[in-house]
Amino acid sequence: MATVRKKRPQEQDEQIVEKGDIFFFYRPRVEHEEADGLEDIQRFFMVLKPEGAPFRVAVLGRKRLPDPDRHERIWGFVDHLAKRGDEVEADLKEQHYTTKTRGERTLPPARPAGEGVYALVQRGRNLYLTYELELPEKPGEVQQELNIEQQGGYILAIRNPEKPAPPQAGLPERDEADYPTSLQREFRGRRFASEDPHLLDYEGAEFVLIGARSDPERTYGVEIEAEHETADKADIFRKLKLSRREHPVEPLFEGEWR
């Protein structure tokens, strides 16, 4: 795994609170064998694997990352916590379901679109998600349209399920995170919290990503040493147990839509 560390002496109000692997996937729409752009995407996934903790399979709205130049806000939620990589693979493989009007429907398998290393950095009252890609070596058309840059930085705020969600945002109440009292106190009556990343360790945890920086190493003083990955040793296959036979890998290695 790549290395994440501070580039300068630790500051009192700035620290790395979590680090690990990050993966990006997109799933084409129902009954679409391939995707050629955002209009053909059903869902966009961001998978975080903190060191020594379960995988967080998160779904992002607008089916892409926020635009850092416009400080865009995009909502997301933790759809599944997985202890093992093969559980993540089960979430992302081809799925079948039946409807009364159209019979059996098929959701194509998700396509890997990025692999890298990330860090959560606490800076003052804000929590920042920063990452650097290891794959693809050079972002292509897929990464450009999904806003997956070589490096990225975002403000990460976690929503309080006991406060009303903004209009046209938020999960149904039955699907929201059910925090124990000890963690619910972290919100201190606020709509969002940014102090404890363990708030993300619950299915239904909702958050907002705000585009902040495309140069996180310089901005936050965090040095992310991404490794040179190849198809033979990529973590997306070793740790997620992703099946190369089922998931087209051209988006990951060549940046091409599939």
XYZ file of C-alpha atoms in Angstrom:
258
model
C 0.000 0.000 0.000
C 1.126 3.551 -0.633
C 2.425 5.757 2.181
C 0.561 8.705 3.728
C 2.426 11.053 6.058
C 2.809 14.660 7.115
C 5.198 16.758 5.037
C 5.805 19.231 7.851
C 5.840 19.005 11.679
C 2.453 18.204 13.190
C 0.350 21.286 13.848
C -1.945 21.423 16.844
C -5.077 21.937 14.754
C -4.195 19.600 11.878
C -3.779 15.827 11.968
C -4.312 12.689 9.916
C -7.192 10.853 11.603
C -7.574 8.012 9.094
C -5.832 6.583 6.043
C -6.294 3.663 3.712
C -7.233 2.564 0.188
C -9.836 4.211 -2.045
C -11.603 2.745 -5.085
C -14.107 4.183 -7.581
C -16.705 2.271 -9.622
C -19.626 3.031 -11.898
C -22.516 0.753 -12.860
C -24.264 1.119 -16.253
C -28.037 1.541 -16.257
C -30.459 -1.360 -16.239
C -30.276 -3.435 -19.423
C -27.311 -1.383 -20.729
C -24.382 -3.575 -21.679
C -22.042 -0.587 -21.743
C -21.869 3.060 -20.696
C -20.636 5.884 -22.915
C -21.078 8.742 -20.423
C -22.902 9.954 -17.308
C -26.299 9.543 -18.950
C -25.689 5.783 -19.135
C -24.687 5.365 -15.464
C -27.028 3.920 -12.829
C -24.787 4.488 -9.791
C -21.346 5.784 -8.880
C -19.532 4.164 -5.960
C -16.670 5.284 -3.736
C -15.196 2.486 -1.615
C -13.016 3.371 1.383
C -10.908 0.748 3.160
C -9.461 2.316 6.319
C -6.480 0.563 7.876
C -7.716 -2.082 10.296
C -11.411 -1.412 9.639
C -14.208 -2.677 7.343
C -14.803 -1.525 3.777
C -17.274 1.337 3.378
C -19.223 1.076 0.121
C -20.621 4.563 -0.479
C -22.955 5.822 -3.218
C -22.493 9.381 -4.516
C -25.256 11.519 -5.984
C -24.934 13.066 -9.452
C -22.910 9.951 -10.312
C -19.519 11.683 -10.041
C -17.176 13.528 -7.682
C -17.705 17.249 -6.954
C -16.028 19.869 -9.124
C -13.277 21.402 -6.927
C -13.053 24.606 -8.959
C -16.728 25.403 -8.320
C -16.675 24.127 -4.708
C -19.573 21.921 -5.717
C -21.516 19.955 -3.083
C -22.557 16.355 -3.681
C -24.486 14.137 -1.285
C -23.621 10.528 -0.562
C -24.385 7.721 1.842
C -22.783 4.530 3.121
C -24.735 1.754 1.455
C -22.871 -1.212 2.933
C -20.155 -2.039 5.440
C -18.191 -5.117 4.420
C -15.667 -7.031 6.506
C -14.196 -8.827 3.489
C -13.407 -7.931 -0.087
C -15.635 -10.648 -1.504
C -18.628 -8.952 0.146
C -17.829 -5.804 -1.827
C -17.543 -7.894 -4.982
C -21.028 -9.269 -4.284
C -22.385 -5.698 -4.166
C -20.785 -4.792 -7.486
C -21.370 -7.845 -9.660
C -24.229 -8.360 -12.100
C -27.630 -8.440 -10.411
C -31.058 -9.674 -11.468
C -34.508 -8.735 -10.203
C -38.107 -9.125 -11.349
C -40.777 -6.466 -11.912
C -44.497 -6.975 -12.490
C -44.548 -4.968 -15.722
C -41.220 -5.853 -17.359
C -40.334 -9.233 -15.939
C -36.705 -10.021 -15.176
C -34.329 -7.074 -15.323
C -30.535 -7.074 -15.318
C -28.165 -4.623 -13.648
C -24.772 -4.889 -15.349
C -21.647 -5.419 -13.235
C -19.901 -2.280 -11.983
C -16.743 -1.122 -13.752
C -13.629 -0.095 -11.781
C -12.678 3.500 -12.601
C -9.933 4.309 -10.109
C -7.682 2.965 -7.373
C -5.536 4.914 -4.959
C -4.745 5.863 -1.396
C -6.566 8.390 0.795
C -6.328 10.224 4.084
C -8.858 11.986 6.287
C -7.277 15.136 7.670
C -8.740 17.089 10.581
C -7.966 20.770 10.123
C -9.616 23.116 12.561
C -13.348 22.398 12.488
C -13.257 20.759 9.062
C -12.595 17.184 8.017
C -10.933 16.777 4.612
C -10.876 13.728 2.367
C -7.731 13.726 0.221
C -6.560 11.069 -2.226
C -4.061 10.270 -4.949
C -4.656 7.793 -7.770
C -2.461 4.775 -8.436
C -4.604 3.540 -11.339
C -5.032 4.534 -14.061
C -1.517 5.866 -14.534
C -2.952 8.657 -16.654
C -6.645 9.606 -16.168
C -8.636 9.223 -19.381
C -12.082 10.095 -20.682
C -13.853 8.115 -17.958
C -11.991 9.830 -15.133
C -12.456 13.266 -16.674
C -16.229 12.898 -16.871
C -16.459 11.433 -13.344
C -14.188 14.198 -11.953
C -11.670 11.617 -10.713
C -8.489 13.671 -10.839
C -4.950 12.477 -10.169
C -5.217 14.161 -6.770
C -8.290 15.507 -5.026
C -9.332 17.226 -1.819
C -12.851 17.630 -0.381
C -14.479 18.882 2.789
C -16.390 15.947 4.300
C -19.359 16.673 6.584
C -21.537 13.915 8.101
C -25.261 14.544 8.454
C -27.150 14.337 11.732
C -30.101 11.973 11.098
C -32.082 13.674 13.870
C -32.147 16.947 11.941
C -34.288 17.555 8.817
C -32.546 16.940 5.520
C -32.351 19.738 2.943
C -35.035 19.653 0.211
C -34.587 16.833 -2.326
C -31.742 15.312 -0.315
C -31.370 12.615 2.292
C -32.444 9.007 2.689
C -35.891 7.877 3.823
C -36.044 7.789 7.630
C -36.150 3.986 7.668
C -32.790 3.854 5.855
C -30.921 6.449 7.921
C -28.042 5.505 10.201
C -29.064 4.378 13.688
C -26.271 5.754 15.869
C -25.780 4.690 19.481
C -26.265 7.483 21.993
C -22.506 7.856 22.528
C -21.939 8.683 18.841
C -25.113 10.712 18.382
C -23.707 13.092 21.001
C -20.904 13.933 18.533
C -23.350 16.108 16.607
C -24.037 18.292 19.683
C -27.369 19.294 18.176
C -25.808 20.438 14.883
C -26.957 19.391 11.395
C -23.464 18.113 10.530
C -20.408 16.785 12.328
C -16.822 16.590 11.134
C -14.836 15.453 14.165
C -15.248 11.669 14.226
C -14.833 9.526 11.070
C -16.352 6.574 12.961
C -19.707 8.182 12.200
C -19.171 6.727 8.711
C -19.020 3.193 10.110
C -22.803 2.764 9.977
C -24.939 1.781 7.019
C -27.135 4.703 6.081
C -24.591 7.280 7.250
C -25.101 10.351 5.057
C -22.485 12.897 4.149
C -21.762 15.774 1.835
C -18.556 16.206 -0.147
C -17.577 19.756 -1.036
C -14.998 20.270 -3.761
C -12.050 22.061 -2.160
C -8.615 21.455 -3.676
C -6.921 19.602 -6.521
C -3.504 19.945 -4.839
C -4.071 18.486 -1.331
C -0.396 17.748 -0.662
C 0.502 21.437 -0.803
C -2.689 22.638 0.891
C -2.887 20.203 3.822
C 0.773 19.304 4.177
C -0.023 15.619 3.535
C 2.382 13.625 1.404
C 0.738 10.684 -0.360
C 3.268 8.397 -1.994
C 1.225 6.429 -4.509
C 2.707 3.135 -5.635
C 3.100 2.117 -9.256
C 0.381 -0.497 -9.705
C 0.013 -3.105 -12.436
C -2.771 -5.488 -13.396
C -0.936 -8.305 -11.614
C -0.679 -6.681 -8.193
C -3.482 -4.089 -8.160
C -5.264 -3.910 -4.794
C -8.608 -3.791 -6.552
C -8.116 -7.469 -7.410
C -6.139 -8.553 -4.350
C -8.198 -6.838 -1.654
C -11.622 -6.542 -3.261
C -11.439 -9.967 -4.944
C -12.803 -8.343 -8.090
C -13.455 -10.843 -10.876
C -11.695 -9.828 -14.097
C -14.035 -12.071 -16.080
C -17.156 -10.250 -14.897
C -15.980 -6.635 -14.586
C -14.584 -4.863 -17.672
C -11.261 -3.305 -16.629
C -10.630 -0.977 -19.598
C -11.945 2.036 -17.598
C -9.379 1.327 -14.862
C -6.308 0.752 -17.004
C -7.063 2.724 -20.167
C -9.632 5.308 -19.069
C -12.052 4.097 -21.767
C -15.815 3.674 -21.348
C -17.236 0.174 -21.233
